[in-house]
PDB file of C-alpha atoms and ligand atoms in Angstrom:
ATOM      1  CA  MET A   1     -39.161 -20.200  -8.288  1.00  0.00           C
ATOM      2  CA  SER A   2     -36.823 -20.210  -5.319  1.00  0.00           C
ATOM      3  CA  LEU A   3     -38.747 -18.075  -2.452  1.00  0.00           C
ATOM      4  CA  ASN A   4     -38.293 -16.993   0.961  1.00  0.00           C
ATOM      5  CA  LYS A   5     -40.757 -14.947   2.822  1.00  0.00           C
ATOM      6  CA  TYR A   6     -39.842 -11.821   1.144  1.00  0.00           C
ATOM      7  CA  LEU A   7     -37.554 -12.734  -1.679  1.00  0.00           C
ATOM      8  CA  ASP A   8     -38.416 -14.044  -5.344  1.00  0.00           C
ATOM      9  CA  VAL A   9     -35.635 -15.040  -7.330  1.00  0.00           C
ATOM     10  CA  SER A  10     -36.636 -15.534 -11.327  1.00  0.00           C
ATOM     11  CA  PRO A  11     -36.556 -19.070 -12.656  1.00  0.00           C
ATOM     12  CA  GLU A  12     -33.620 -18.333 -14.857  1.00  0.00           C
ATOM     13  CA  VAL A  13     -31.314 -16.711 -12.137  1.00  0.00           C
ATOM     14  CA  ALA A  14     -32.377 -19.227  -9.531  1.00  0.00           C
ATOM     15  CA  ALA A  15     -31.293 -22.308 -11.858  1.00  0.00           C
ATOM     16  CA  ALA A  16     -28.161 -20.513 -12.337  1.00  0.00           C
ATOM     17  CA  VAL A  17     -27.451 -19.799  -8.971  1.00  0.00           C
ATOM     18  CA  ALA A  18     -28.166 -23.315  -8.048  1.00  0.00           C
ATOM     19  CA  GLU A  19     -25.977 -24.681 -10.889  1.00  0.00           C
ATOM     20  CA  GLY A  20     -23.204 -22.730 -10.093  1.00  0.00           C
ATOM     21  CA  LYS A  21     -23.177 -20.598 -13.325  1.00  0.00           C
ATOM     22  CA  PRO A  22     -22.353 -16.867 -13.567  1.00  0.00           C
ATOM     23  CA  VAL A  23     -24.875 -14.494 -12.741  1.00  0.00           C
ATOM     24  CA  VAL A  24     -24.406 -10.645 -12.427  1.00  0.00           C
ATOM     25  CA  ALA A  25     -27.007  -8.096 -10.326  1.00  0.00           C
ATOM     26  CA  LEU A  26     -27.794  -4.853 -11.649  1.00  0.00           C
ATOM     27  CA  GLU A  27     -29.375  -2.190  -9.692  1.00  0.00           C
ATOM     28  CA  SER A  28     -32.630  -0.262 -10.241  1.00  0.00           C
ATOM     29  CA  THR A  29     -32.097   2.999  -9.017  1.00  0.00           C
ATOM     30  CA  ILE A  30     -29.874   3.972 -11.999  1.00  0.00           C
ATOM     31  CA  ILE A  31     -32.803   3.080 -14.083  1.00  0.00           C
ATOM     32  CA  SER A  32     -35.490   5.175 -11.883  1.00  0.00           C
ATOM     33  CA  HIS A  33     -33.426   8.052 -10.491  1.00  0.00           C
ATOM     34  CA  GLY A  34     -30.103   7.859 -12.389  1.00  0.00           C
ATOM     35  CA  MET A  35     -31.229   8.357 -16.080  1.00  0.00           C
ATOM     36  CA  PRO A  36     -34.192   9.987 -17.840  1.00  0.00           C
ATOM     37  CA  TYR A  37     -36.849   7.847 -19.758  1.00  0.00           C
ATOM     38  CA  PRO A  38     -36.642   6.181 -22.180  1.00  0.00           C
ATOM     39  CA  GLN A  39     -32.760   5.806 -22.078  1.00  0.00           C
ATOM     40  CA  ASN A  40     -33.144   4.467 -19.033  1.00  0.00           C
ATOM     41  CA  VAL A  41     -35.061   1.568 -20.192  1.00  0.00           C
ATOM     42  CA  GLU A  42     -32.929   1.007 -23.358  1.00  0.00           C
ATOM     43  CA  THR A  43     -29.788   0.789 -21.236  1.00  0.00           C
ATOM     44  CA  ALA A  44     -31.226  -1.508 -18.751  1.00  0.00           C
ATOM     45  CA  LEU A  45     -32.020  -4.009 -21.308  1.00  0.00           C
ATOM     46  CA  LYS A  46     -28.837  -3.316 -23.447  1.00  0.00           C
ATOM     47  CA  VAL A  47     -26.858  -4.095 -20.350  1.00  0.00           C
ATOM     48  CA  GLU A  48     -28.536  -7.494 -19.797  1.00  0.00           C
ATOM     49  CA  SER A  49     -27.591  -8.489 -23.119  1.00  0.00           C
ATOM     50  CA  ILE A  50     -24.112  -7.420 -22.794  1.00  0.00           C
ATOM     51  CA  ILE A  51     -24.169  -9.595 -19.785  1.00  0.00           C
ATOM     52  CA  ARG A  52     -25.347 -12.666 -21.610  1.00  0.00           C
ATOM     53  CA  GLU A  53     -23.222 -11.858 -24.505  1.00  0.00           C
ATOM     54  CA  ASN A  54     -20.321 -12.252 -22.083  1.00  0.00           C
ATOM     55  CA  GLY A  55     -21.266 -15.680 -20.622  1.00  0.00           C
ATOM     56  CA  ALA A  56     -23.213 -14.822 -17.480  1.00  0.00           C
ATOM     57  CA  VAL A  57     -27.208 -14.423 -16.272  1.00  0.00           C
ATOM     58  CA  PRO A  58     -28.187 -10.795 -15.730  1.00  0.00           C
ATOM     59  CA  ALA A  59     -30.338 -10.396 -12.536  1.00  0.00           C
ATOM     60  CA  THR A  60     -31.705  -6.849 -12.080  1.00  0.00           C
ATOM     61  CA  ILE A  61     -32.867  -6.085  -8.728  1.00  0.00           C
ATOM     62  CA  ALA A  62     -35.767  -3.983  -7.307  1.00  0.00           C
ATOM     63  CA  ILE A  63     -38.823  -4.179  -5.070  1.00  0.00           C
ATOM     64  CA  LEU A  64     -41.854  -4.629  -6.488  1.00  0.00           C
ATOM     65  CA  GLY A  65     -45.185  -4.862  -4.503  1.00  0.00           C
ATOM     66  CA  GLY A  66     -43.425  -5.359  -1.597  1.00  0.00           C
ATOM     67  CA  ARG A  67     -41.288  -8.465  -2.971  1.00  0.00           C
ATOM     68  CA  LEU A  68     -37.360  -8.499  -3.253  1.00  0.00           C
ATOM     69  CA  LYS A  69     -36.680  -9.301  -6.846  1.00  0.00           C
ATOM     70  CA  ALA A  70     -33.784 -10.988  -8.060  1.00  0.00           C
ATOM     71  CA  GLY A  71     -34.290 -11.032 -11.735  1.00  0.00           C
ATOM     72  CA  LEU A  72     -37.059  -8.704 -13.797  1.00  0.00           C
ATOM     73  CA  THR A  73     -38.847  -9.030 -16.913  1.00  0.00           C
ATOM     74  CA  ALA A  74     -38.416  -6.750 -19.479  1.00  0.00           C
ATOM     75  CA  GLU A  75     -41.764  -5.037 -18.856  1.00  0.00           C
ATOM     76  CA  GLU A  76     -40.922  -4.653 -15.040  1.00  0.00           C
ATOM     77  CA  ILE A  77     -37.908  -2.741 -16.329  1.00  0.00           C
ATOM     78  CA  GLU A  78     -40.026  -0.701 -18.407  1.00  0.00           C
ATOM     79  CA  TYR A  79     -42.236   0.038 -15.621  1.00  0.00           C
ATOM     80  CA  LEU A  80     -39.614   1.112 -13.004  1.00  0.00           C
ATOM     81  CA  GLY A  81     -38.006   3.156 -16.168  1.00  0.00           C
ATOM     82  CA  LYS A  82     -41.526   5.084 -16.845  1.00  0.00           C
ATOM     83  CA  LYS A  83     -42.182   5.723 -13.363  1.00  0.00           C
ATOM     84  CA  GLY A  84     -39.094   7.276 -12.756  1.00  0.00           C
ATOM     85  CA  THR A  85     -38.415   9.173  -9.773  1.00  0.00           C
ATOM     86  CA  ALA A  86     -41.994   8.464  -8.509  1.00  0.00           C
ATOM     87  CA  VAL A  87     -40.545   5.086  -7.468  1.00  0.00           C
ATOM     88  CA  HIS A  88     -39.074   4.853  -3.638  1.00  0.00           C
ATOM     89  CA  LYS A  89     -35.279   5.178  -3.861  1.00  0.00           C
ATOM     90  CA  ALA A  90     -34.732   2.344  -1.467  1.00  0.00           C
ATOM     91  CA  SER A  91     -31.852   2.159   0.771  1.00  0.00           C
ATOM     92  CA  ARG A  92     -30.908  -0.190   3.711  1.00  0.00           C
ATOM     93  CA  ARG A  93     -33.172   1.661   6.264  1.00  0.00           C
ATOM     94  CA  ASP A  94     -36.355   1.838   3.838  1.00  0.00           C
ATOM     95  CA  LEU A  95     -36.312  -2.299   2.977  1.00  0.00           C
ATOM     96  CA  ALA A  96     -38.215  -3.257   5.887  1.00  0.00           C
ATOM     97  CA  VAL A  97     -41.067  -0.770   5.857  1.00  0.00           C
ATOM     98  CA  LEU A  98     -41.635  -1.092   1.668  1.00  0.00           C
ATOM     99  CA  CYS A  99     -41.932  -4.908   1.961  1.00  0.00           C
ATOM    100  CA  ALA A 100     -44.299  -4.560   5.108  1.00  0.00           C
ATOM    101  CA  ARG A 101     -46.379  -2.004   2.987  1.00  0.00           C
ATOM    102  CA  GLY A 102     -46.329  -3.923  -0.350  1.00  0.00           C
ATOM    103  CA  ALA A 103     -44.709  -1.141  -2.046  1.00  0.00           C
ATOM    104  CA  ASP A 104     -42.198  -0.721  -4.913  1.00  0.00           C
ATOM    105  CA  GLY A 105     -38.693   0.487  -4.647  1.00  0.00           C
ATOM    106  CA  ALA A 106     -35.681   1.093  -6.707  1.00  0.00           C
ATOM    107  CA  THR A 107     -32.589  -0.613  -5.202  1.00  0.00           C
ATOM    108  CA  THR A 108     -29.467   1.494  -4.909  1.00  0.00           C
ATOM    109  CA  VAL A 109     -26.119  -0.253  -4.518  1.00  0.00           C
ATOM    110  CA  THR A 110     -26.536  -0.934  -1.037  1.00  0.00           C
ATOM    111  CA  THR A 111     -29.712  -2.685  -1.392  1.00  0.00           C
ATOM    112  CA  THR A 112     -28.947  -4.286  -4.655  1.00  0.00           C
ATOM    113  CA  MET A 113     -26.029  -5.937  -2.614  1.00  0.00           C
ATOM    114  CA  ILE A 114     -28.071  -6.864   0.359  1.00  0.00           C
ATOM    115  CA  ILE A 115     -30.340  -8.332  -2.055  1.00  0.00           C
ATOM    116  CA  ALA A 116     -28.039  -9.909  -4.408  1.00  0.00           C
ATOM    117  CA  HIS A 117     -26.252 -11.545  -1.556  1.00  0.00           C
ATOM    118  CA  MET A 118     -29.756 -13.191  -0.058  1.00  0.00           C
ATOM    119  CA  ALA A 119     -30.119 -14.477  -3.540  1.00  0.00           C
ATOM    120  CA  GLY A 120     -26.598 -15.918  -3.569  1.00  0.00           C
ATOM    121  CA  ILE A 121     -25.024 -13.687  -6.210  1.00  0.00           C
ATOM    122  CA  GLN A 122     -21.829 -12.541  -5.887  1.00  0.00           C
ATOM    123  CA  ILE A 123     -20.792  -9.959  -8.551  1.00  0.00           C
ATOM    124  CA  PHE A 124     -22.646  -6.799  -9.239  1.00  0.00           C
ATOM    125  CA  ALA A 125     -22.377  -4.205 -11.883  1.00  0.00           C
ATOM    126  CA  THR A 126     -23.176  -0.595 -11.986  1.00  0.00           C
ATOM    127  CA  GLY A 127     -22.240   3.031 -12.938  1.00  0.00           C
ATOM    128  CA  GLY A 128     -21.329   4.824  -9.890  1.00  0.00           C
ATOM    129  CA  ILE A 129     -21.637   4.346  -6.308  1.00  0.00           C
ATOM    130  CA  GLY A 130     -22.460   6.724  -3.684  1.00  0.00           C
ATOM    131  CA  GLY A 131     -19.801   8.160  -1.569  1.00  0.00           C
ATOM    132  CA  VAL A 132     -18.742  10.922   0.920  1.00  0.00           C
ATOM    133  CA  HIS A 133     -20.248  14.184  -0.442  1.00  0.00           C
ATOM    134  CA  ARG A 134     -18.483  17.353  -0.768  1.00  0.00           C
ATOM    135  CA  GLY A 135     -19.024  19.310   2.452  1.00  0.00           C
ATOM    136  CA  ALA A 136     -19.521  16.391   4.361  1.00  0.00           C
ATOM    137  CA  GLU A 137     -17.625  17.592   7.158  1.00  0.00           C
ATOM    138  CA  THR A 138     -20.831  19.694   8.053  1.00  0.00           C
ATOM    139  CA  THR A 139     -23.469  18.026   6.039  1.00  0.00           C
ATOM    140  CA  MET A 140     -22.699  14.574   7.459  1.00  0.00           C
ATOM    141  CA  ASP A 141     -23.820  13.449   4.105  1.00  0.00           C
ATOM    142  CA  ILE A 142     -22.137   9.848   3.419  1.00  0.00           C
ATOM    143  CA  SER A 143     -23.425   7.315   1.424  1.00  0.00           C
ATOM    144  CA  ALA A 144     -24.950   4.147   2.984  1.00  0.00           C
ATOM    145  CA  ASP A 145     -23.126   2.370  -0.024  1.00  0.00           C
ATOM    146  CA  LEU A 146     -19.775   2.862   1.925  1.00  0.00           C
ATOM    147  CA  GLU A 147     -21.034   1.023   4.757  1.00  0.00           C
ATOM    148  CA  GLU A 148     -22.631  -1.642   2.936  1.00  0.00           C
ATOM    149  CA  LEU A 149     -19.514  -2.434   0.964  1.00  0.00           C
ATOM    150  CA  ALA A 150     -18.085  -2.895   4.576  1.00  0.00           C
ATOM    151  CA  GLN A 151     -20.307  -5.577   5.387  1.00  0.00           C
ATOM    152  CA  THR A 152     -21.674  -7.553   2.450  1.00  0.00           C
ATOM    153  CA  PRO A 153     -19.618  -9.742   0.560  1.00  0.00           C
ATOM    154  CA  VAL A 154     -20.531  -8.746  -3.015  1.00  0.00           C
ATOM    155  CA  MET A 155     -18.007  -7.623  -5.475  1.00  0.00           C
ATOM    156  CA  VAL A 156     -19.462  -4.309  -7.097  1.00  0.00           C
ATOM    157  CA  VAL A 157     -17.820  -3.168 -10.463  1.00  0.00           C
ATOM    158  CA  CYS A 158     -18.096   0.450 -11.160  1.00  0.00           C
ATOM    159  CA  ALA A 159     -16.572   3.054 -13.229  1.00  0.00           C
ATOM    160  CA  GLY A 160     -14.789   4.905 -10.087  1.00  0.00           C
ATOM    161  CA  ALA A 161     -16.400   8.064  -8.438  1.00  0.00           C
ATOM    162  CA  LYS A 162     -17.538  11.172  -9.658  1.00  0.00           C
ATOM    163  CA  SER A 163     -16.519  14.526  -8.049  1.00  0.00           C
ATOM    164  CA  ILE A 164     -19.661  15.226  -7.102  1.00  0.00           C
ATOM    165  CA  LEU A 165     -17.955  13.435  -4.398  1.00  0.00           C
ATOM    166  CA  ASP A 166     -14.961  14.263  -2.407  1.00  0.00           C
ATOM    167  CA  LEU A 167     -12.861  11.464  -3.598  1.00  0.00           C
ATOM    168  CA  GLY A 168     -10.336  11.860  -0.983  1.00  0.00           C
ATOM    169  CA  LEU A 169     -12.720  11.458   1.821  1.00  0.00           C
ATOM    170  CA  THR A 170     -14.361   8.517  -0.115  1.00  0.00           C
ATOM    171  CA  LEU A 171     -11.156   6.499  -0.382  1.00  0.00           C
ATOM    172  CA  GLU A 172     -10.139   7.456   3.477  1.00  0.00           C
ATOM    173  CA  TYR A 173     -13.590   5.964   4.435  1.00  0.00           C
ATOM    174  CA  LEU A 174     -13.340   2.829   2.317  1.00  0.00           C
ATOM    175  CA  GLU A 175      -9.974   2.187   3.824  1.00  0.00           C
ATOM    176  CA  THR A 176     -11.270   2.814   7.734  1.00  0.00           C
ATOM    177  CA  HIS A 177     -14.057   0.168   6.712  1.00  0.00           C
ATOM    178  CA  GLY A 178     -11.352  -2.359   5.170  1.00  0.00           C
ATOM    179  CA  VAL A 179     -12.893  -2.272   1.704  1.00  0.00           C
ATOM    180  CA  PRO A 180     -10.408  -3.058  -1.077  1.00  0.00           C
ATOM    181  CA  VAL A 181     -10.270  -0.536  -3.766  1.00  0.00           C
ATOM    182  CA  ILE A 182      -9.249  -2.199  -7.141  1.00  0.00           C
ATOM    183  CA  GLY A 183      -8.331  -0.333 -10.138  1.00  0.00           C
ATOM    184  CA  TYR A 184      -8.880  -2.398 -13.267  1.00  0.00           C
ATOM    185  CA  GLY A 185      -5.827  -1.771 -15.410  1.00  0.00           C
ATOM    186  CA  THR A 186      -4.960   1.270 -13.608  1.00  0.00           C
ATOM    187  CA  LYS A 187      -3.208   2.541 -10.522  1.00  0.00           C
ATOM    188  CA  GLU A 188      -5.422   5.540 -10.308  1.00  0.00           C
ATOM    189  CA  LEU A 189      -8.951   5.864  -9.084  1.00  0.00           C
ATOM    190  CA  PRO A 190     -11.031   6.537 -12.412  1.00  0.00           C
ATOM    191  CA  ALA A 191     -13.379   9.594 -12.109  1.00  0.00           C
ATOM    192  CA  PHE A 192     -16.293   8.407 -13.757  1.00  0.00           C
ATOM    193  CA  TYR A 193     -16.628  10.537 -16.512  1.00  0.00           C
ATOM    194  CA  THR A 194     -13.037  10.775 -17.089  1.00  0.00           C
ATOM    195  CA  ARG A 195     -10.298   7.964 -16.671  1.00  0.00           C
ATOM    196  CA  LYS A 196      -8.462   9.675 -14.137  1.00  0.00           C
ATOM    197  CA  SER A 197      -8.799  11.218 -10.548  1.00  0.00           C
ATOM    198  CA  GLY A 198      -5.207  12.065  -9.294  1.00  0.00           C
ATOM    199  CA  PHE A 199      -6.031   9.561  -6.379  1.00  0.00           C
ATOM    200  CA  ALA A 200      -4.502   6.201  -6.061  1.00  0.00           C
ATOM    201  CA  VAL A 201      -6.223   2.943  -5.748  1.00  0.00           C
ATOM    202  CA  ASP A 202      -5.005   0.030  -3.330  1.00  0.00           C
ATOM    203  CA  TYR A 203      -3.991  -2.334  -6.368  1.00  0.00           C
ATOM    204  CA  GLU A 204      -4.040  -2.670  -9.650  1.00  0.00           C
ATOM    205  CA  ILE A 205      -5.435  -5.820 -11.229  1.00  0.00           C
ATOM    206  CA  ASP A 206      -5.268  -6.649 -15.045  1.00  0.00           C
ATOM    207  CA  SER A 207      -7.427  -9.492 -15.813  1.00  0.00           C
ATOM    208  CA  PRO A 208     -11.220 -10.882 -14.934  1.00  0.00           C
ATOM    209  CA  ALA A 209      -9.052 -14.192 -13.485  1.00  0.00           C
ATOM    210  CA  GLU A 210      -7.151 -12.183 -11.098  1.00  0.00           C
ATOM    211  CA  LEU A 211     -10.053 -10.248 -10.030  1.00  0.00           C
ATOM    212  CA  ALA A 212     -11.906 -13.480  -9.222  1.00  0.00           C
ATOM    213  CA  ALA A 213      -9.245 -15.100  -7.715  1.00  0.00           C
ATOM    214  CA  ALA A 214      -8.807 -11.974  -5.084  1.00  0.00           C
ATOM    215  CA  PHE A 215     -12.722 -12.179  -4.281  1.00  0.00           C
ATOM    216  CA  ARG A 216     -12.580 -15.851  -3.944  1.00  0.00           C
ATOM    217  CA  ALA A 217      -9.615 -15.313  -1.282  1.00  0.00           C
ATOM    218  CA  SER A 218     -11.964 -12.942   0.285  1.00  0.00           C
ATOM    219  CA  LEU A 219     -14.863 -15.365   0.324  1.00  0.00           C
ATOM    220  CA  ASP A 220     -12.748 -18.269   1.164  1.00  0.00           C
ATOM    221  CA  MET A 221     -11.216 -16.279   4.398  1.00  0.00           C
ATOM    222  CA  GLY A 222     -14.962 -15.117   5.687  1.00  0.00           C
ATOM    223  CA  LEU A 223     -13.738 -11.509   5.368  1.00  0.00           C
ATOM    224  CA  LYS A 224     -17.094 -10.012   5.799  1.00  0.00           C
ATOM    225  CA  GLY A 225     -17.300  -6.986   3.252  1.00  0.00           C
ATOM    226  CA  GLY A 226     -17.347  -6.836  -0.316  1.00  0.00           C
ATOM    227  CA  MET A 227     -14.592  -5.301  -2.833  1.00  0.00           C
ATOM    228  CA  LEU A 228     -14.834  -2.326  -5.075  1.00  0.00           C
ATOM    229  CA  VAL A 229     -13.660  -2.569  -8.485  1.00  0.00           C
ATOM    230  CA  THR A 230     -13.028   0.516 -10.367  1.00  0.00           C
ATOM    231  CA  ASN A 231     -13.023   0.273 -14.420  1.00  0.00           C
ATOM    232  CA  PRO A 232     -11.943   3.419 -16.385  1.00  0.00           C
ATOM    233  CA  ILE A 233     -14.243   4.547 -19.012  1.00  0.00           C
ATOM    234  CA  PRO A 234     -12.935   3.623 -22.456  1.00  0.00           C
ATOM    235  CA  GLU A 235     -10.916   6.744 -23.777  1.00  0.00           C
ATOM    236  CA  GLU A 236     -13.332   7.200 -26.773  1.00  0.00           C
ATOM    237  CA  TYR A 237     -16.172   8.032 -24.457  1.00  0.00           C
ATOM    238  CA  SER A 238     -14.295   9.784 -22.020  1.00  0.00           C
ATOM    239  CA  MET A 239     -15.451  13.191 -21.313  1.00  0.00           C
ATOM    240  CA  ASP A 240     -13.047  16.579 -21.378  1.00  0.00           C
ATOM    241  CA  PRO A 241     -11.847  16.919 -17.643  1.00  0.00           C
ATOM    242  CA  ALA A 242     -12.159  20.862 -17.851  1.00  0.00           C
ATOM    243  CA  VAL A 243     -15.906  20.488 -19.536  1.00  0.00           C
ATOM    244  CA  ILE A 244     -17.177  17.707 -17.023  1.00  0.00           C
ATOM    245  CA  ASN A 245     -15.836  19.207 -14.198  1.00  0.00           C
ATOM    246  CA  LYS A 246     -17.202  22.724 -14.636  1.00  0.00           C
ATOM    247  CA  ALA A 247     -20.650  21.155 -14.887  1.00  0.00           C
ATOM    248  CA  ILE A 248     -19.927  19.146 -11.863  1.00  0.00           C
ATOM    249  CA  ASP A 249     -19.008  22.822 -10.007  1.00  0.00           C
ATOM    250  CA  GLU A 250     -22.089  24.400 -11.920  1.00  0.00           C
ATOM    251  CA  ALA A 251     -24.686  21.593 -10.320  1.00  0.00           C
ATOM    252  CA  VAL A 252     -23.235  21.679  -6.894  1.00  0.00           C
ATOM    253  CA  ALA A 253     -23.550  25.256  -6.440  1.00  0.00           C
ATOM    254  CA  GLU A 254     -27.128  25.259  -7.480  1.00  0.00           C
ATOM    255  CA  ALA A 255     -27.831  21.970  -5.143  1.00  0.00           C
ATOM    256  CA  LYS A 256     -26.560  23.908  -2.376  1.00  0.00           C
ATOM    257  CA  ALA A 257     -28.629  27.335  -3.297  1.00  0.00           C
ATOM    258  CA  GLN A 258     -31.561  25.319  -3.774  1.00  0.00           C
ATOM    259  CA  GLY A 259     -30.964  23.344  -0.389  1.00  0.00           C
ATOM    260  CA  ILE A 260     -31.496  19.956  -2.033  1.00  0.00           C
ATOM    261  CA  HIS A 261     -30.149  17.607   0.408  1.00  0.00           C
ATOM    262  CA  GLY A 262     -30.398  13.817   1.334  1.00  0.00           C
ATOM    263  CA  LYS A 263     -31.341  11.276  -0.818  1.00  0.00           C
ATOM    264  CA  GLU A 264     -32.385  13.812  -3.535  1.00  0.00           C
ATOM    265  CA  THR A 265     -28.689  15.019  -3.983  1.00  0.00           C
ATOM    266  CA  THR A 266     -27.221  12.435  -6.205  1.00  0.00           C
ATOM    267  CA  PRO A 267     -30.379  12.370  -8.831  1.00  0.00           C
ATOM    268  CA  PHE A 268     -30.470  16.304  -8.852  1.00  0.00           C
ATOM    269  CA  LEU A 269     -26.972  16.712  -9.622  1.00  0.00           C
ATOM    270  CA  LEU A 270     -27.112  13.692 -12.245  1.00  0.00           C
ATOM    271  CA  ALA A 271     -29.786  15.499 -13.913  1.00  0.00           C
ATOM    272  CA  ARG A 272     -28.506  18.934 -13.826  1.00  0.00           C
ATOM    273  CA  ILE A 273     -25.060  17.767 -15.032  1.00  0.00           C
ATOM    274  CA  LYS A 274     -26.707  16.038 -18.179  1.00  0.00           C
ATOM    275  CA  ASP A 275     -28.496  19.135 -18.992  1.00  0.00           C
ATOM    276  CA  ILE A 276     -25.395  21.749 -18.388  1.00  0.00           C
ATOM    277  CA  THR A 277     -23.308  19.119 -21.027  1.00  0.00           C
ATOM    278  CA  GLY A 278     -26.321  19.016 -23.244  1.00  0.00           C
ATOM    279  CA  GLY A 279     -26.759  15.649 -22.961  1.00  0.00           C
ATOM    280  CA  ASP A 280     -22.904  14.444 -23.380  1.00  0.00           C
ATOM    281  CA  SER A 281     -22.528  13.257 -19.814  1.00  0.00           C
ATOM    282  CA  LEU A 282     -25.678  11.033 -19.967  1.00  0.00           C
ATOM    283  CA  ASP A 283     -23.686   9.379 -23.224  1.00  0.00           C
ATOM    284  CA  SER A 284     -20.761   8.880 -21.257  1.00  0.00           C
ATOM    285  CA  ASN A 285     -22.705   7.631 -18.489  1.00  0.00           C
ATOM    286  CA  ILE A 286     -24.465   4.992 -20.684  1.00  0.00           C
ATOM    287  CA  GLN A 287     -21.023   3.592 -22.375  1.00  0.00           C
ATOM    288  CA  LEU A 288     -19.222   3.248 -18.974  1.00  0.00           C
ATOM    289  CA  VAL A 289     -22.096   1.284 -17.535  1.00  0.00           C
ATOM    290  CA  PHE A 290     -21.994  -1.140 -20.954  1.00  0.00           C
ATOM    291  CA  ASN A 291     -18.133  -1.482 -20.079  1.00  0.00           C
ATOM    292  CA  ASN A 292     -18.729  -2.241 -16.244  1.00  0.00           C
ATOM    293  CA  ALA A 293     -21.223  -4.853 -17.385  1.00  0.00           C
ATOM    294  CA  ARG A 294     -18.684  -6.447 -19.611  1.00  0.00           C
ATOM    295  CA  LEU A 295     -16.151  -6.578 -16.982  1.00  0.00           C
ATOM    296  CA  ALA A 296     -18.322  -8.189 -14.156  1.00  0.00           C
ATOM    297  CA  ALA A 297     -19.734 -10.883 -16.543  1.00  0.00           C
ATOM    298  CA  ARG A 298     -16.391 -12.084 -17.352  1.00  0.00           C
ATOM    299  CA  THR A 299     -15.524 -11.799 -13.775  1.00  0.00           C
ATOM    300  CA  ALA A 300     -18.394 -13.943 -12.754  1.00  0.00           C
ATOM    301  CA  VAL A 301     -17.580 -16.510 -15.359  1.00  0.00           C
ATOM    302  CA  GLU A 302     -13.968 -16.848 -13.942  1.00  0.00           C
ATOM    303  CA  LEU A 303     -15.533 -16.753 -10.460  1.00  0.00           C
ATOM    304  CA  CYS A 304     -17.338 -20.101 -11.416  1.00  0.00           C
ATOM    305  CA  LYS A 305     -13.809 -21.746 -12.139  1.00  0.00           C
ATOM    306  CA  GLU A 306     -12.262 -20.677  -9.073  1.00  0.00           C
TER     307      GLU A 306
HETATM  308  N1  PSU B 412     -24.392   7.191  -9.246  1.00  0.00           N
HETATM  309  C1  PSU B 412     -24.540   7.393 -10.613  1.00  0.00           C
HETATM  310  N2  PSU B 412     -25.809   6.722 -11.046  1.00  0.00           N
HETATM  311  C2  PSU B 412     -26.492   6.329 -10.105  1.00  0.00           C
HETATM  312  C3  PSU B 412     -26.211   6.297  -8.337  1.00  0.00           C
HETATM  313  C4  PSU B 412     -25.030   6.916  -8.432  1.00  0.00           C
HETATM  314  O1  PSU B 412     -23.814   7.665 -11.450  1.00  0.00           O
HETATM  315  O2  PSU B 412     -27.729   5.954 -10.333  1.00  0.00           O
HETATM  316  C5  PSU B 412     -27.301   5.907  -7.522  1.00  0.00           C
HETATM  317  C6  PSU B 412     -26.558   4.570  -7.218  1.00  0.00           C
HETATM  318  O3  PSU B 412     -28.198   3.934  -6.999  1.00  0.00           O
HETATM  319  C7  PSU B 412     -26.130   4.625  -5.571  1.00  0.00           C
HETATM  320  C8  PSU B 412     -26.883   5.859  -5.447  1.00  0.00           C
HETATM  321  O4  PSU B 412     -26.651   3.764  -5.120  1.00  0.00           O
HETATM  322  O5  PSU B 412     -27.282   6.760  -6.261  1.00  0.00           O
HETATM  323  C9  PSU B 412     -26.343   6.657  -4.081  1.00  0.00           C
HETATM  324  O6  PSU B 412     -27.128   7.597  -3.537  1.00  0.00           O
HETATM  325  P1  PSU B 412     -26.767   8.385  -2.414  1.00  0.00           P
HETATM  326  O7  PSU B 412     -25.513   9.283  -2.830  1.00  0.00           O
HETATM  327  O8  PSU B 412     -28.093   9.024  -1.910  1.00  0.00           O
HETATM  328  O9  PSU B 412     -26.587   7.259  -1.131  1.00  0.00           O
HETATM  329 MN1   MN B 413     -26.835  10.826   0.813  1.00  0.00          MN
END
């Protein structure tokens, strides 16, 4: 077990990192706040097996009893999934207090990147990232995920950004902060539940080897930020844009009417969109996470050859 004062890396993950073998980090807010139980736990376990099938070691990340954990047991994943939104959603500003108190925390994209980097893991797969929310010009609701992408050298593989966010402003923010936005096999930013958003990415890249080469260049040059890879949901699981956009608009309007704000916003919207679509959005969400796990694992394999 590799240890420092705050971090526990599981024996399997520590051995893989030490031997230069491929490892893929996974977040835990998607488990506790992003999906309902029991689909959250089933998905998290299946994602780990997909990563193994594609040649890498999974490292699900969370804070348990005040310890930063890279690599969870199935029991720990079950615990977080059952506790759901009762677990603290932990962003960068929460890490110090949660650790000092010995508390639990579910890691967002931000904190998963931080802990992955501490553990020596370079690639991370998830569903969606936080971004600039619609109406941010007055609410100032901009996810800390964007700042983290600007400063922590981890590649994040996601399915683009959903239109609960202002996609145009999210891309502007990433541009200002020097974060490359890559489309995997596409020139267009995928919109999470659908393959197209109408917004262009910076570069199209078509293979895991090319993704790995680009990220290796970033690491070698010591550019301090990450890289955002946006991977379109497979056609067969993508949603009808009219249906999903209507559901999103309704959910956003409800959040506004109910005064939902801050860290509650994203979990509230995801849960409402699931209910409004009769569960269809959850099915798509699960499939796109599997798809991202596959790409991240294959890219991690290539990165180890670089
Ligand atoms: N998008 C999803 N599912 C999620 C999240 C985003 O489709 O579970 C989670 C991720 O953990 C992400 C966080 O880092 O929400 C962003 O929250 P906020 O918007 O409060 O920064
Ligand atoms: Mn926010």
